[in-house]
Amino acid sequence: MRSSRLVQWFADIGKDPALAVSQAINLQRQVPLLYGLLLINSLAVAITHREHAPRALTISAPAVLFTITVIRMIRWLKEARAGTPSPEKARRQLRLTTALCGPIAVAYIVWALMLSPYGGPFEQAHIGLYISTTVIGCIFCLMVVPQAALIVTLTVLPTFIVACLLRAQLTFVTIGINVALVLGVLLRVLFNSFEHFRNQVLSKDQLDAQHEELQRLNEENRKLALTDSLTSLPNRRSFYAHLDALTVDAEGAAFAVGVLDLDRFKPINDTYGHQVGDRLLSAIAARLRETAGPFVRVYRLGGDEFGLIDTSDGDFAQTCERLLQQVQAPLHIGEIVLSVGGSLGIARYPEAGTVAADLFDRADYALYHAKHVNGGGVCVFTSSLETAVRADRAIEVALQASTLEDEISIVLQPIVELASARLGAVEVLARWTSPLVGEVSASDFIAIAERSTAIHSITRAIFKKGLKAAQQLPESVAVSFNISACDLTSTTTLAFVRREIQRAGIAPERIWIEVTETAVMRNAEAAAESLQAFRDLGVRIALDDFGTGYSSLGYVQRLPLDKVKIDRSFVTGLGSEKDGTITAAVITLCHTIGLTCVAEGVETDDQRRILQAAGCEHAQGYLFSKPLTLAELLERCARPEGMIEWLDSRFETGTSPKKGKISNAA
């Protein structure tokens, strides 16, 4: 049983890879010392016996043994210079060392015992000292490989002990017994030391494994922190990190930043659900990744917005055009065929900025310009947009620092009944004079306010002031307010309008809510629900700027509308027969679906007559009056002819003192 365990113990040499490598590394340090010890001690024995023993034992035999020893020493020194061995190589080194230690030990002990009869008591004592000290040194040098140390010990010391006992002299018998006791202690120390060594190696191996696992987990967490889980694209954090690194390390090398926003994604997400929306985003991300090429990195910044960074010398605008073509191509999600559009803003380093935040802001502004001014496509940030950016930033800062209730004022644009020339309604228009930037046109500050939460404060300020004006106007005069797309779908704004109308004590039917065609068509289904919620309050709904967007009369018929405001572009061309025919057809179709018409931008008496002949009920423009303050309007209404005659006597027919409607768009 013990013999089988011993065989197994020897068979397990090098079985554990980490332990085998550690043993081999220690042997590379210690075995050359072992051979050096063996050479020095053996040379000393040969020298002390040169006068007493045959030359074959003092010269020939040592020469052979020393040659083999030097060869093995050189081999181990080369292994040490080769560095850390692989587990397979370490296993071979251990087994070869264990196999050779027995024959080498036998050769040296036989040589020593053959020398022991020669010489006097000092030479014989030297042999005993040589054998015992050399074996002890070998045991300590081979401590990391206990199998080899045990072979050396069991090969040399038992033979030496027997030889001492056979001499039948008290001194040699005492030496033999002493060496036997030392042998037992050394073996115990050997196994204890190896156990400690093995535990240290295994503990280090476990710590290394735990460290590697921790590093792997940290790397996975880092990748997760920098990767969008839905599309597997780098995320916003990765985008900013890469952009920061490029701006720091660019050293003048040009690159471009792009921000891409999908069109019509929200209606798809609302109609088909988030699962289809997620699959659509994943499919678009895959297309962008495939089309971008090796020098353009694609990121998902959040929602339906993607980021691009191009470090090549190519035309990034052309690359973006190809990317938009891929975005616009139909996508099959299950049995559904979906199509979305896209808008893309580009900022180039260093022309658009040298700081990551500036580059992103200007790419985002170019995106806004592409989306809301160009109607989609690609827009590159240029120096001409720089002035607009700075002006917008100044207005944005002023909006954040302003007290809108105090700084916002209103004027009232009369809306006249064409059949009676009486005042039928007024449109509330916003005016803002900021102590920081002065007077700002509504078309400028409303667009900026819509990109922040300031639009809601503006809407509330205008609505409160407009209702106060309505309280002082005749009950026959309606009051029309513009509502932005942001406020249209806001339940908070709806509740505010309901509460303020009740608080003002004004009949809801006197209130018109105007929404632009473009705002409604961004998400027609959601807009229809919101418009119906406003209409349920009792207010009237008007579709503003009709003809400038993408809606059709068939779709308008399905919206909860009461009025359509014909855009000034139709009215301006009424002098031609073609435009007059189109306008008349629009009015007739509106009447067919039960909507009344209001013409905007009426500036000549000929336009008024054509519109009245076509059946248009209401009109507004400089032919009747410029926008008035409440005091001016009340003064005019107080005249005997104020509610009847609304042709501005100061306005010369055919002239245009101030073209272009300015509305609060809120």
XYZ file of C-alpha atoms in Angstrom:
666
model
C 0.000 0.000 0.000
C 2.794 2.366 0.982
C 4.809 1.423 -2.089
C 1.871 2.215 -4.385
C 1.442 5.612 -2.692
C 5.173 6.220 -3.087
C 4.960 5.357 -6.803
C 1.997 7.706 -7.160
C 3.914 10.431 -5.325
C 6.763 10.166 -7.802
C 4.332 10.014 -10.709
C 2.756 13.333 -9.608
C 5.975 15.248 -10.261
C 5.042 18.352 -12.266
C 1.339 17.504 -12.300
C 0.265 20.928 -11.056
C 1.350 23.461 -13.744
C 1.794 26.450 -11.424
C 3.715 24.386 -8.879
C 5.905 22.858 -11.582
C 6.861 26.297 -12.940
C 7.719 27.559 -9.446
C 9.812 24.436 -8.754
C 11.682 24.828 -12.029
C 12.388 28.516 -11.341
C 13.815 27.661 -7.904
C 15.905 24.826 -9.365
C 17.367 27.261 -11.923
C 18.659 29.341 -9.007
C 19.779 26.470 -6.709
C 21.004 23.568 -8.863
C 24.053 25.492 -10.194
C 24.928 26.143 -6.526
C 24.479 22.428 -5.811
C 26.880 21.494 -8.607
C 29.314 24.173 -7.462
C 29.228 22.726 -3.925
C 29.764 19.228 -5.297
C 32.752 20.336 -7.396
C 34.445 22.214 -4.531
C 33.986 19.454 -1.947
C 35.024 16.694 -4.387
C 38.073 18.648 -5.513
C 39.104 19.054 -1.863
C 38.827 15.284 -1.279
C 40.850 14.528 -4.413
C 43.576 16.909 -3.265
C 43.825 15.494 0.292
C 44.084 11.917 -1.086
C 46.464 12.564 -3.968
C 49.451 11.186 -2.007
C 47.607 8.186 -0.615
C 45.267 6.817 -3.284
C 45.868 5.590 -6.827
C 45.840 8.188 -9.588
C 42.785 6.503 -11.096
C 40.804 7.590 -7.992
C 42.356 11.003 -7.522
C 42.658 12.131 -11.169
C 40.845 9.923 -13.703
C 37.620 9.268 -11.845
C 37.231 12.897 -10.638
C 37.915 14.134 -14.200
C 34.959 12.128 -15.552
C 32.693 13.128 -12.662
C 33.731 16.798 -12.861
C 33.126 16.896 -16.628
C 29.579 15.592 -16.227
C 28.988 18.017 -13.344
C 30.275 21.044 -15.294
C 28.134 20.130 -18.314
C 25.014 19.936 -16.124
C 25.932 23.219 -14.401
C 26.304 25.006 -17.756
C 22.987 23.567 -18.919
C 21.205 24.922 -15.823
C 22.817 28.335 -16.187
C 21.479 28.531 -19.757
C 18.019 27.531 -18.527
C 18.167 30.331 -15.934
C 18.984 32.890 -18.650
C 16.084 31.598 -20.785
C 13.614 32.928 -18.227
C 10.426 31.429 -16.896
C 9.725 28.059 -18.513
C 6.363 26.907 -19.780
C 4.480 24.320 -17.675
C 5.422 21.572 -20.158
C 9.110 22.498 -20.136
C 9.114 22.793 -16.342
C 7.562 19.354 -16.043
C 10.323 17.889 -18.269
C 13.061 19.600 -16.253
C 11.695 18.239 -12.969
C 11.415 14.685 -14.232
C 14.861 14.767 -15.834
C 16.408 16.157 -12.632
C 14.702 13.486 -10.534
C 15.864 10.775 -12.928
C 19.528 11.963 -13.030
C 20.033 12.689 -9.341
C 20.129 8.963 -8.464
C 22.895 7.921 -10.909
C 24.980 11.043 -10.131
C 24.623 10.427 -6.388
C 25.631 6.770 -6.828
C 28.683 7.738 -8.859
C 29.933 10.194 -6.232
C 29.226 7.939 -3.212
C 30.968 4.981 -4.880
C 33.965 7.204 -5.650
C 34.053 8.473 -2.050
C 33.742 4.997 -0.519
C 36.512 3.714 -2.792
C 38.768 6.483 -1.429
C 37.838 5.868 2.230
C 40.353 2.985 2.914
C 43.299 5.157 1.838
C 45.182 7.543 4.019
C 45.337 8.051 7.734
C 42.611 8.968 10.197
C 42.468 12.573 8.983
C 41.903 11.572 5.362
C 39.266 9.046 6.378
C 37.542 11.646 8.588
C 37.591 13.990 5.608
C 35.674 11.363 3.603
C 32.986 11.198 6.303
C 32.776 14.971 6.514
C 32.642 15.213 2.702
C 29.767 12.739 2.369
C 27.654 14.174 5.193
C 28.075 17.898 4.356
C 27.641 17.349 0.635
C 24.439 15.367 1.123
C 23.080 18.010 3.516
C 23.861 20.718 0.962
C 22.204 18.700 -1.817
C 19.109 18.155 0.325
C 18.719 21.912 0.929
C 19.332 22.739 -2.732
C 16.758 20.156 -3.832
C 14.231 21.009 -1.141
C 11.675 22.297 -3.712
C 11.722 18.849 -5.390
C 11.472 16.471 -2.398
C 11.418 13.397 -4.646
C 14.897 14.214 -5.971
C 16.185 15.143 -2.502
C 14.816 11.892 -1.108
C 16.515 9.855 -3.862
C 19.856 11.532 -3.122
C 19.416 11.009 0.625
C 18.401 7.360 0.348
C 21.149 6.658 -2.161
C 24.031 8.178 -0.231
C 23.410 8.177 3.508
C 22.246 4.563 4.105
C 25.307 3.364 2.179
C 27.562 5.634 4.206
C 25.932 4.564 7.516
C 26.371 0.881 6.679
C 30.001 1.500 5.743
C 30.571 3.219 9.117
C 28.954 0.413 11.064
C 30.992 -2.212 9.194
C 34.212 -0.566 10.343
C 33.356 -1.776 13.904
C 35.123 1.170 15.428
C 33.473 3.317 18.067
C 34.208 6.553 16.239
C 32.746 5.376 12.930
C 29.793 3.681 14.617
C 29.048 6.927 16.488
C 29.331 8.892 13.244
C 26.957 6.477 11.488
C 24.369 6.685 14.266
C 24.703 10.502 14.358
C 24.274 10.751 10.594
C 21.195 8.500 10.772
C 19.600 10.785 13.359
C 20.469 13.835 11.302
C 18.965 12.070 8.282
C 15.640 11.671 10.091
C 15.554 15.316 11.127
C 16.532 16.488 7.646
C 13.781 14.444 6.026
C 11.215 15.924 8.411
C 12.500 19.423 7.713
C 12.530 18.627 3.999
C 8.862 17.627 3.886
C 7.757 20.469 6.160
C 9.593 23.015 4.048
C 8.216 21.620 0.812
C 4.673 21.657 2.207
C 5.110 25.281 3.127
C 6.563 26.018 -0.305
C 3.729 24.194 -2.052
C 1.083 26.043 -0.025
C 2.707 29.351 -0.853
C 2.742 28.527 -4.550
C -0.859 27.355 -4.539
C -1.933 30.411 -2.552
C -0.123 32.674 -4.989
C -1.698 30.796 -7.861
C -5.148 31.302 -6.335
C -4.412 34.984 -5.747
C -3.214 35.332 -9.338
C -6.355 33.588 -10.570
C -8.510 35.842 -8.418
C -6.590 38.871 -9.651
C -7.055 37.799 -13.266
C -10.757 37.218 -12.634
C -11.007 40.628 -11.012
C -9.232 42.199 -13.967
C -11.554 40.357 -16.350
C -14.605 41.545 -14.426
C -13.230 45.075 -14.315
C -12.628 44.960 -18.057
C -16.144 43.636 -18.637
C -17.572 46.349 -16.399
C -15.509 48.943 -18.249
C -16.814 47.672 -21.559
C -20.357 47.625 -20.217
C -19.935 51.159 -18.929
C -18.762 52.272 -22.378
C -21.153 50.157 -24.474
C -24.810 50.620 -25.287
C -26.570 47.423 -24.240
C -29.223 47.611 -26.980
C -27.102 48.228 -30.089
C -23.661 47.084 -28.802
C -22.292 50.411 -30.066
C -20.035 52.562 -27.886
C -22.252 54.812 -25.762
C -22.306 58.526 -24.897
C -19.591 58.142 -22.228
C -17.310 56.434 -24.730
C -18.079 59.151 -27.298
C -17.041 61.941 -24.931
C -13.951 60.022 -23.770
C -12.794 59.457 -27.365
C -13.587 63.053 -28.292
C -11.651 64.361 -25.277
C -8.679 62.164 -26.157
C -8.684 63.380 -29.757
C -8.801 67.048 -28.795
C -5.937 66.556 -26.325
C -3.738 64.412 -28.587
C -4.749 65.725 -31.995
C -1.590 67.874 -32.463
C -3.206 69.660 -35.386
C -4.585 66.544 -37.101
C -8.051 67.284 -38.468
C -11.068 65.150 -37.651
C -14.826 65.562 -37.798
C -17.668 65.043 -35.331
C -21.213 64.209 -36.399
C -24.539 64.037 -34.549
C -27.331 62.093 -36.256
C -30.978 62.230 -35.198
C -33.704 59.993 -36.622
C -36.904 61.461 -38.049
C -40.323 59.880 -37.450
C -38.950 57.444 -34.878
C -41.253 58.536 -32.036
C -44.479 57.860 -33.997
C -43.177 54.390 -34.876
C -42.221 53.729 -31.243
C -45.630 54.937 -30.025
C -47.577 53.045 -32.693
C -45.835 49.665 -32.694
C -44.414 49.633 -29.171
C -40.945 49.788 -27.643
C -40.013 46.270 -28.736
C -40.339 47.171 -32.417
C -38.636 50.497 -31.713
C -35.690 48.720 -30.086
C -35.359 46.315 -33.014
C -35.474 49.255 -35.402
C -32.677 51.031 -33.511
C -30.565 47.851 -33.502
C -31.052 47.399 -37.247
C -30.134 51.025 -37.975
C -27.077 50.742 -35.704
C -25.942 47.670 -37.665
C -26.371 49.558 -40.951
C -24.414 52.542 -39.673
C -21.602 50.301 -38.432
C -21.353 48.478 -41.782
C -21.480 51.655 -43.877
C -19.218 53.839 -41.742
C -15.979 52.177 -42.799
C -12.763 51.633 -40.817
C -12.068 55.296 -39.997
C -15.517 56.349 -38.764
C -16.614 55.262 -35.293
C -20.331 55.128 -34.558
C -21.827 55.722 -31.095
C -25.331 55.649 -29.673
C -25.763 58.809 -27.647
C -29.226 57.935 -26.357
C -32.772 57.587 -27.638
C -32.740 57.883 -31.433
C -29.536 59.955 -31.518
C -26.174 58.669 -32.774
C -22.695 60.159 -32.708
C -19.936 59.860 -35.326
C -16.209 60.580 -35.195
C -14.202 60.496 -38.435
C -10.402 60.520 -38.182
C -9.721 59.982 -41.897
C -8.688 62.533 -44.515
C -11.737 61.772 -46.673
C -14.879 63.791 -47.321
C -16.911 63.169 -44.169
C -19.959 64.937 -45.647
C -20.136 62.339 -48.436
C -19.817 59.570 -45.874
C -22.694 61.120 -43.948
C -24.817 61.241 -47.087
C -24.255 57.494 -47.542
C -25.141 56.908 -43.908
C -28.395 58.851 -44.286
C -29.262 56.825 -47.374
C -28.892 53.663 -45.307
C -31.028 55.168 -42.540
C -33.764 56.123 -45.014
C -33.864 52.720 -46.742
C -36.925 50.620 -45.708
C -36.405 48.149 -42.877
C -38.246 44.859 -42.352
C -39.020 44.285 -38.669
C -40.856 40.985 -38.681
C -43.778 41.481 -41.055
C -43.670 45.274 -40.671
C -41.888 47.481 -43.214
C -40.686 50.695 -41.573
C -39.051 53.787 -42.998
C -37.437 56.613 -41.063
C -35.433 59.630 -42.076
C -32.486 61.347 -40.532
C -30.759 64.680 -40.033
C -27.038 65.052 -39.425
C -24.917 67.917 -38.139
C -21.135 68.046 -38.639
C -18.422 70.018 -36.845
C -14.793 69.882 -37.937
C -11.688 70.153 -35.750
C -10.118 72.702 -35.452
C -12.358 75.006 -37.533
C -15.441 74.540 -35.324
C -13.529 74.358 -32.041
C -10.636 72.749 -30.226
C -12.499 71.645 -27.087
C -14.691 68.546 -27.008
C -17.701 70.378 -25.547
C -17.522 73.083 -28.229
C -17.272 70.541 -31.044
C -20.279 68.617 -29.787
C -22.356 71.760 -29.230
C -21.631 73.018 -32.723
C -22.341 69.659 -34.320
C -25.602 69.630 -32.348
C -26.420 73.145 -33.546
C -25.702 72.092 -37.126
C -28.071 69.160 -36.539
C -30.755 71.551 -35.304
C -30.205 73.699 -38.403
C -30.400 70.656 -40.680
C -33.566 69.398 -38.990
C -35.546 72.587 -38.434
C -34.241 74.910 -41.139
C -33.151 72.661 -43.993
C -35.868 70.080 -43.354
C -33.396 67.202 -42.982
C -30.170 66.103 -44.618
C -26.592 67.049 -43.716
C -25.471 70.429 -42.391
C -21.818 71.361 -41.790
C -21.072 73.922 -39.130
C -19.463 76.961 -40.786
C -18.295 80.396 -39.739
C -21.638 81.825 -40.884
C -23.338 79.742 -38.203
C -20.883 80.933 -35.546
C -22.606 84.295 -35.222
C -25.961 82.584 -34.900
C -24.567 80.239 -32.242
C -23.205 83.114 -30.176
C -26.439 85.054 -30.504
C -28.426 81.984 -29.485
C -26.149 81.396 -26.506
C -26.614 84.995 -25.392
C -30.385 84.671 -25.699
C -30.307 81.345 -23.871
C -28.333 82.867 -20.993
C -30.705 85.823 -20.891
C -33.715 83.495 -20.793
C -32.248 81.605 -17.858
C -31.525 84.820 -15.977
C -34.782 86.606 -16.804
C -37.975 87.111 -14.859
C -40.311 86.315 -17.738
C -43.471 87.484 -15.993
C -42.000 90.989 -15.849
C -40.054 91.097 -19.112
C -42.545 89.462 -21.497
C -45.203 91.749 -22.916
C -47.951 91.187 -25.470
C -49.440 92.947 -28.466
C -52.723 92.066 -30.135
C -53.106 91.477 -33.869
C -56.718 92.236 -34.938
C -58.543 89.521 -36.895
C -61.387 91.024 -38.921
C -64.657 89.485 -40.157
C -64.512 90.175 -43.890
C -68.269 90.205 -44.415
C -68.961 92.895 -41.788
C -65.532 94.505 -41.371
C -65.999 94.066 -37.637
C -63.350 92.990 -35.170
C -63.876 89.272 -34.638
C -60.781 88.237 -32.721
C -57.247 89.200 -31.753
C -54.105 87.094 -31.916
C -51.836 87.407 -28.877
C -48.211 87.965 -29.933
C -45.213 87.953 -27.602
C -42.639 90.682 -27.206
C -39.534 90.390 -25.041
C -37.160 93.119 -24.015
C -34.284 91.682 -22.023
C -32.104 93.857 -19.779
C -29.133 91.748 -20.969
C -29.585 91.540 -24.766
C -32.252 94.151 -25.427
C -35.270 93.576 -27.657
C -35.398 90.058 -29.111
C -37.736 88.974 -31.885
C -40.199 86.242 -31.017
C -38.995 84.054 -33.869
C -35.534 84.011 -32.246
C -36.237 83.535 -28.553
C -39.166 81.127 -28.987
C -37.054 78.701 -31.038
C -34.376 78.745 -28.334
C -36.926 78.461 -25.518
C -38.431 75.379 -27.180
C -35.104 73.594 -26.683
C -35.324 74.169 -22.930
C -37.946 74.346 -20.206
C -38.246 78.137 -20.650
C -40.988 77.680 -23.251
C -43.463 76.594 -20.581
C -42.847 79.733 -18.524
C -43.270 81.899 -21.627
C -46.538 80.191 -22.528
C -47.921 80.741 -19.041
C -46.874 84.401 -18.946
C -48.473 85.094 -22.335
C -51.642 83.188 -21.503
C -52.150 85.061 -18.242
C -51.595 88.444 -19.888
C -53.829 87.494 -22.823
C -56.682 86.469 -20.519
C -56.390 89.759 -18.625
C -56.702 91.542 -21.965
C -59.724 89.398 -22.888
C -61.468 90.517 -19.704
C -61.316 94.125 -20.957
C -62.300 93.420 -24.562
C -65.906 93.111 -25.799
C -67.337 89.608 -25.308
C -67.819 89.338 -29.064
C -64.047 89.406 -29.595
C -62.238 86.067 -29.379
C -58.618 85.776 -28.213
C -56.188 83.492 -30.063
C -53.055 81.996 -28.493
C -50.195 80.145 -30.191
C -49.173 76.837 -28.583
C -45.797 75.212 -29.299
C -45.312 71.515 -29.945
C -43.740 71.214 -26.477
C -46.835 72.626 -24.757
C -49.284 70.845 -27.019
C -48.515 67.441 -25.513
C -47.960 68.717 -21.962
C -50.624 67.647 -19.469
C -49.330 70.362 -17.136
C -50.016 73.046 -19.755
C -53.500 71.617 -20.387
C -54.311 71.776 -16.679
C -52.927 75.321 -16.501
C -55.100 76.495 -19.420
C -58.206 74.951 -17.862
C -57.497 76.543 -14.490
C -56.724 80.014 -15.867
C -59.827 80.111 -18.071
C -61.985 79.227 -15.086
C -60.200 81.763 -12.887
C -60.612 84.555 -15.479
C -64.332 83.789 -15.868
C -64.129 83.893 -19.663
C -66.327 81.739 -21.891
C -64.065 78.969 -23.300
C -65.478 79.444 -26.804
C -63.847 82.895 -26.894
C -60.434 81.220 -26.726
C -58.680 80.020 -29.860
C -55.648 77.739 -29.635
C -53.365 77.941 -32.684
C -50.921 75.166 -33.578
C -48.625 75.160 -36.589
C -48.990 72.541 -39.269
C -45.331 71.499 -38.835
C -45.744 70.973 -35.079
C -48.865 68.836 -35.568
C -47.348 66.645 -38.268
C -44.303 65.670 -36.154
C -46.526 63.175 -34.394
C -50.014 63.449 -35.838
C -51.603 60.747 -33.689
C -50.369 62.208 -30.402
C -51.221 65.729 -31.622
C -54.795 64.672 -32.432
C -55.263 63.339 -28.890
C -53.819 66.510 -27.350
C -55.925 68.778 -29.565
C -59.046 66.871 -28.584
C -58.131 67.334 -24.918
C -57.936 71.097 -25.441
C -61.147 71.070 -27.464
C -62.918 69.251 -24.644
C -62.307 72.360 -22.553
C -64.593 74.226 -24.933
C -61.881 76.220 -26.727
C -61.589 76.455 -30.515
C -58.652 74.929 -32.400
C -57.013 76.622 -35.393
C -54.350 75.137 -37.679
C -51.787 77.901 -38.288
C -49.627 78.493 -41.394
C -51.632 75.979 -43.447
C -49.868 75.032 -46.664
C -46.282 75.345 -45.390
C -46.004 71.811 -43.952
C -46.662 68.313 -45.241
C -50.267 67.658 -44.260
C -53.075 67.013 -46.684
C -56.687 68.177 -46.433
C -57.675 64.546 -46.024
C -55.523 64.252 -42.932
C -56.611 67.666 -41.639
C -60.183 66.387 -41.778
C -59.296 63.776 -39.148
C -57.878 66.361 -36.728
C -60.216 68.017 -34.175
C -60.033 71.485 -35.826
C -62.397 74.427 -36.082
C -60.424 76.821 -38.245
C -57.637 76.863 -40.803
C -55.326 79.856 -41.123
C -54.184 80.190 -44.734
C -50.491 81.058 -44.855
C -49.438 84.477 -46.143
C -47.536 82.837 -49.028
C -50.894 81.989 -50.639
C -52.295 85.465 -49.969
C -49.247 87.251 -51.418
C -49.749 85.584 -54.796
C -53.442 86.370 -55.117
C -52.699 88.799 -57.956
C -52.152 85.885 -60.334
C -54.986 83.812 -61.695
C -53.285 80.521 -60.745
C -52.710 81.453 -57.096
C -56.182 82.901 -56.820
C -57.673 79.645 -58.091
C -55.623 77.565 -55.621
C -56.607 79.775 -52.691
C -60.257 79.632 -53.658
C -60.043 75.831 -53.913
C -58.450 75.608 -50.461
C -61.229 77.763 -48.975
C -63.924 75.694 -50.672
C -62.415 72.419 -49.466
C -62.133 73.751 -45.898
C -65.797 74.693 -45.979
C -66.629 71.238 -47.302
C -65.111 69.587 -44.236
C -66.719 72.092 -41.893
C -63.786 74.448 -41.183
C -63.792 78.228 -41.326
C -60.869 80.093 -42.874
C -58.645 82.922 -41.672
C -56.264 84.542 -44.171
C -52.925 85.810 -42.879
C -50.822 88.687 -44.228
C -53.553 90.629 -46.042
C -51.952 93.871 -47.167
C -53.983 95.154 -50.120
C -57.626 95.857 -50.734
C -57.529 93.641 -53.843
C -56.461 90.704 -51.681
C -59.309 91.432 -49.269
C -61.902 91.510 -52.091
C -60.627 88.258 -53.643
C -60.685 86.473 -50.294
C -64.146 87.753 -49.453
C -65.413 86.692 -52.868
C -63.936 83.211 -52.327
C -65.863 82.884 -49.040
C -63.021 83.430 -46.550
C -64.592 84.471 -43.247
C -61.711 86.205 -41.439
C -58.474 87.984 -42.304
C -55.590 89.702 -40.555
C -52.760 91.857 -41.786
C -51.516 95.402 -42.200
C -54.483 96.315 -44.382
C -56.519 96.287 -41.181
C -54.025 97.103 -38.471
C -50.541 96.498 -37.182
C -50.278 94.629 -33.852
C -51.526 96.932 -31.108
C -51.009 97.211 -27.394
C -54.091 96.627 -25.270
C -54.421 100.352 -24.594
C -54.256 101.166 -28.326
C -56.790 98.471 -29.145
C -59.218 99.607 -26.434
C -58.870 103.187 -27.603
C -59.716 102.190 -31.157
C -62.616 100.013 -30.078
C -63.974 102.971 -28.077
C -64.415 105.052 -31.239
C -67.905 105.085 -32.707
C -66.662 103.272 -35.792
C -64.167 101.114 -33.884
C -66.076 97.823 -34.034
C -67.191 98.358 -37.630
C -64.478 99.874 -39.796
C -61.100 98.089 -39.631
C -59.384 99.382 -42.716
C -56.288 101.208 -41.489
C -56.546 104.727 -42.911
C -52.798 105.158 -42.529
C -52.073 102.140 -44.719
C -51.695 102.846 -48.417
C -53.062 100.098 -50.623
C -50.358 98.011 -52.228
C -47.553 98.929 -49.803
C -46.007 96.798 -47.112
C -44.643 98.733 -44.151
C -43.734 95.558 -42.261
C -43.871 92.194 -43.881
C -43.597 88.954 -42.000
C -45.777 87.776 -39.177
C -44.150 87.635 -35.765
C -45.936 85.318 -33.406
C -45.040 84.016 -30.014
C -45.270 80.465 -31.377
C -45.872 79.443 -27.825
